[in-house]
XYZ file of C-alpha atoms in Angstrom:
246
model
C -29.242 1.176 46.811
C -28.906 -1.056 43.739
C -25.659 -2.724 42.786
C -24.414 -3.624 39.322
C -24.822 -7.226 38.262
C -21.582 -9.189 38.563
C -19.732 -9.787 35.343
C -19.800 -13.412 34.196
C -16.581 -15.362 34.586
C -17.615 -18.973 33.932
C -17.880 -20.418 30.425
C -21.629 -21.169 30.507
C -22.584 -17.874 32.138
C -20.464 -15.872 29.715
C -21.828 -17.739 26.707
C -25.389 -17.140 27.902
C -24.680 -13.432 28.402
C -23.185 -13.167 24.916
C -26.094 -15.042 23.321
C -28.560 -12.592 24.841
C -26.630 -9.421 23.993
C -25.615 -9.552 20.352
C -25.105 -6.635 17.983
C -27.806 -6.087 15.325
C -27.328 -8.358 12.332
C -29.311 -6.426 9.731
C -27.319 -6.224 6.510
C -24.337 -8.113 7.965
C -23.071 -10.737 5.463
C -24.527 -14.194 6.088
C -21.374 -16.079 7.152
C -20.402 -13.402 9.644
C -23.951 -13.042 10.924
C -24.963 -16.669 11.427
C -21.738 -18.658 11.600
C -18.735 -16.539 12.545
C -20.437 -14.680 15.388
C -21.647 -17.948 16.919
C -18.175 -19.467 16.800
C -16.757 -16.212 18.159
C -19.094 -16.356 21.151
C -17.677 -19.755 22.109
C -14.111 -18.444 21.775
C -15.011 -15.327 23.765
C -16.548 -17.364 26.584
C -13.434 -19.542 26.701
C -11.212 -16.455 26.764
C -13.143 -15.019 29.719
C -12.915 -18.334 31.579
C -9.142 -18.463 31.146
C -8.638 -14.751 31.855
C -7.457 -13.767 28.382
C -7.857 -10.046 27.717
C -9.427 -8.624 24.539
C -5.977 -7.592 23.303
C -4.751 -11.089 24.054
C -7.520 -12.512 21.878
C -6.529 -10.047 19.134
C -2.949 -11.309 19.386
C -4.071 -14.958 19.109
C -6.268 -14.033 16.146
C -3.297 -12.383 14.443
C -1.143 -15.450 15.108
C -3.598 -17.725 13.295
C -3.762 -15.321 10.358
C 0.034 -15.043 10.176
C 0.303 -18.841 10.283
C -2.114 -19.017 7.341
C -0.033 -16.480 5.433
C 3.180 -18.425 6.071
C 1.629 -21.641 4.773
C 0.253 -19.785 1.746
C 3.645 -18.256 0.989
C 5.913 -21.262 1.467
C 3.871 -24.418 0.844
C 3.144 -25.734 -2.641
C -0.454 -25.057 -3.763
C -2.036 -28.450 -3.059
C -5.541 -29.359 -1.921
C -4.242 -29.990 1.609
C -2.418 -26.651 1.659
C -5.578 -24.866 0.628
C -7.642 -26.515 3.361
C -5.072 -25.678 6.043
C -4.864 -22.060 4.869
C -8.661 -21.715 4.795
C -8.992 -23.176 8.291
C -6.265 -20.961 9.774
C -7.776 -17.842 8.192
C -11.279 -18.808 9.371
C -10.058 -19.349 12.941
C -8.249 -16.016 12.819
C -11.444 -14.330 11.638
C -13.565 -15.959 14.354
C -11.108 -14.822 17.024
C -11.121 -11.362 15.449
C -14.843 -11.205 16.244
C -14.296 -12.702 19.693
C -12.038 -9.922 21.003
C -14.818 -7.349 20.826
C -17.235 -9.716 22.530
C -14.759 -10.295 25.353
C -14.403 -6.528 25.739
C -18.173 -6.005 25.925
C -18.978 -8.826 28.329
C -16.144 -7.938 30.717
C -16.538 -4.164 30.475
C -13.000 -3.872 29.154
C -13.839 -1.879 26.016
C -11.383 0.935 25.335
C -10.444 3.262 22.470
C -6.988 1.694 22.352
C -8.440 -1.803 22.005
C -10.812 -0.710 19.260
C -7.946 1.071 17.513
C -5.787 -2.073 17.688
C -8.610 -4.197 16.295
C -9.094 -1.891 13.304
C -5.351 -1.694 12.639
C -5.052 -5.484 12.608
C -8.055 -5.713 10.262
C -6.555 -3.122 7.917
C -3.385 -5.225 7.654
C -4.877 -8.723 7.619
C -6.955 -8.712 4.413
C -4.490 -6.824 2.145
C -1.803 -9.226 3.357
C -3.898 -12.169 2.154
C -4.174 -10.690 -1.338
C -0.468 -9.884 -1.448
C 0.278 -13.494 -0.434
C -1.908 -14.621 -3.347
C 0.218 -12.392 -5.576
C 3.365 -14.158 -4.365
C 1.694 -17.514 -4.954
C 0.791 -16.566 -8.521
C 4.400 -15.596 -9.239
C 6.221 -18.275 -7.241
C 4.111 -21.194 -8.450
C 3.393 -19.915 -11.968
C 3.325 -23.443 -13.434
C 0.338 -24.306 -11.216
C -1.895 -21.730 -12.884
C -3.230 -22.571 -16.327
C -3.495 -18.900 -17.253
C -0.085 -17.758 -16.017
C 0.535 -16.218 -19.443
C -2.140 -13.630 -18.637
C 0.185 -12.047 -16.106
C -2.102 -12.614 -13.160
C -0.119 -10.306 -10.910
C -2.628 -7.508 -11.589
C -5.607 -9.380 -10.065
C -4.477 -9.615 -6.407
C -2.972 -6.130 -6.674
C -6.311 -4.756 -7.879
C -8.098 -6.709 -5.131
C -5.762 -5.142 -2.562
C -6.619 -1.642 -3.803
C -10.356 -2.397 -3.739
C -10.117 -3.840 -0.227
C -8.167 -0.910 1.208
C -10.339 1.664 -0.553
C -13.597 0.106 0.587
C -12.354 -0.330 4.173
C -11.313 3.320 4.301
C -14.645 4.369 2.809
C -16.578 2.455 5.473
C -14.540 3.717 8.419
C -14.407 7.342 7.290
C -18.114 7.516 6.411
C -18.985 6.143 9.851
C -16.816 8.729 11.589
C -18.210 11.606 9.520
C -21.768 10.521 10.302
C -20.946 10.270 14.006
C -19.461 13.771 13.969
C -22.550 15.197 12.241
C -24.950 12.882 14.116
C -26.604 11.726 10.893
C -27.985 8.262 10.194
C -26.571 5.738 7.735
C -28.470 4.671 4.602
C -30.826 1.682 5.129
C -29.037 -1.658 5.107
C -31.933 -3.934 4.101
C -33.361 -7.105 5.646
C -32.169 -10.726 5.981
C -31.975 -11.177 2.197
C -29.289 -8.480 2.137
C -27.097 -10.728 4.289
C -27.008 -13.330 1.513
C -26.604 -10.708 -1.206
C -23.531 -9.443 0.673
C -21.894 -12.870 0.974
C -19.244 -11.942 -1.607
C -18.188 -9.109 0.731
C -17.931 -11.424 3.727
C -14.458 -11.867 5.196
C -15.438 -15.469 5.900
C -16.009 -16.052 2.191
C -12.486 -14.836 1.461
C -11.141 -17.245 4.088
C -12.888 -20.317 2.703
C -12.239 -19.794 -1.018
C -8.730 -21.090 -0.326
C -10.123 -24.623 -0.321
C -9.861 -24.147 -4.107
C -6.181 -23.106 -3.893
C -4.919 -26.512 -4.964
C -7.217 -26.685 -7.989
C -5.394 -24.048 -10.037
C -7.950 -22.806 -12.551
C -10.791 -23.385 -10.086
C -9.259 -20.921 -7.655
C -8.670 -18.377 -10.400
C -12.333 -18.475 -11.411
C -13.640 -18.158 -7.833
C -11.098 -15.475 -6.908
C -11.810 -13.518 -10.089
C -15.576 -13.617 -9.528
C -15.076 -12.554 -5.923
C -12.965 -9.617 -7.071
C -15.579 -8.561 -9.617
C -18.341 -8.700 -7.011
C -16.284 -6.687 -4.519
C -15.339 -4.106 -7.135
C -18.921 -3.521 -8.277
C -20.168 -3.366 -4.696
C -17.447 -0.888 -3.772
C -18.482 1.407 -6.638
C -22.171 1.279 -5.642
C -21.365 1.653 -1.942
C -19.074 4.646 -2.433
C -21.641 6.370 -4.637
C -24.344 5.848 -2.002
C -22.088 7.090 0.794
C -21.029 10.157 -1.182
C -24.659 11.087 -1.893
C -25.778 10.579 1.709
C -22.853 12.568 3.088
C -23.478 15.344 0.544
C -27.090 15.666 1.758
C -26.117 15.581 5.437
C -23.421 18.205 4.842
C -25.815 20.765 3.346
């Protein structure tokens, strides 16, 4: 009679198990695929070693993100502020990937944990854009183009983010219900093409926060890329779901 292999508990064993059992990376944006997931594996192995549950990792991830939001909301937009915000958001994002890895390697996956992870994600990114909105209004003198009434840009980015997130989640559920396959996601090149959609990219653009106009340019280009991708993505999903529903 065979017995199940023991679940790893030590840091090195857990890290080795995670390195050998990663989710497919095809089409995943480059930062998430090659940087964030690697950092997340280290955090996940540490969480297993210290007995932190997947939900506990989610809570720590949320704490880093909230800390980044607080700094963004209440600190003047300097170069140092931008670096701190970017680092806190990036750590929050890495831990956001780590909670799922902890769940898989310890066998603690559950619908409630997955639900919590998605809920936190659905709040995290819109909150970042709304904090940018506050920054545009509160520190109007810092932005060279404040006369353009920049409030509309983070608001539009929030709408795009929420709409695209809902599109992704709902399309996945509808395909699962009908047992149909998703459209092809492309090869490694697609990971670099999708960098503007990467949550890690959004985290690190805040290193430009203290540069005023520089941030506006990068943020505006990122919004444009996300908007165009959302339009193309929704059209592709609608067509594929229309065919599968016939």
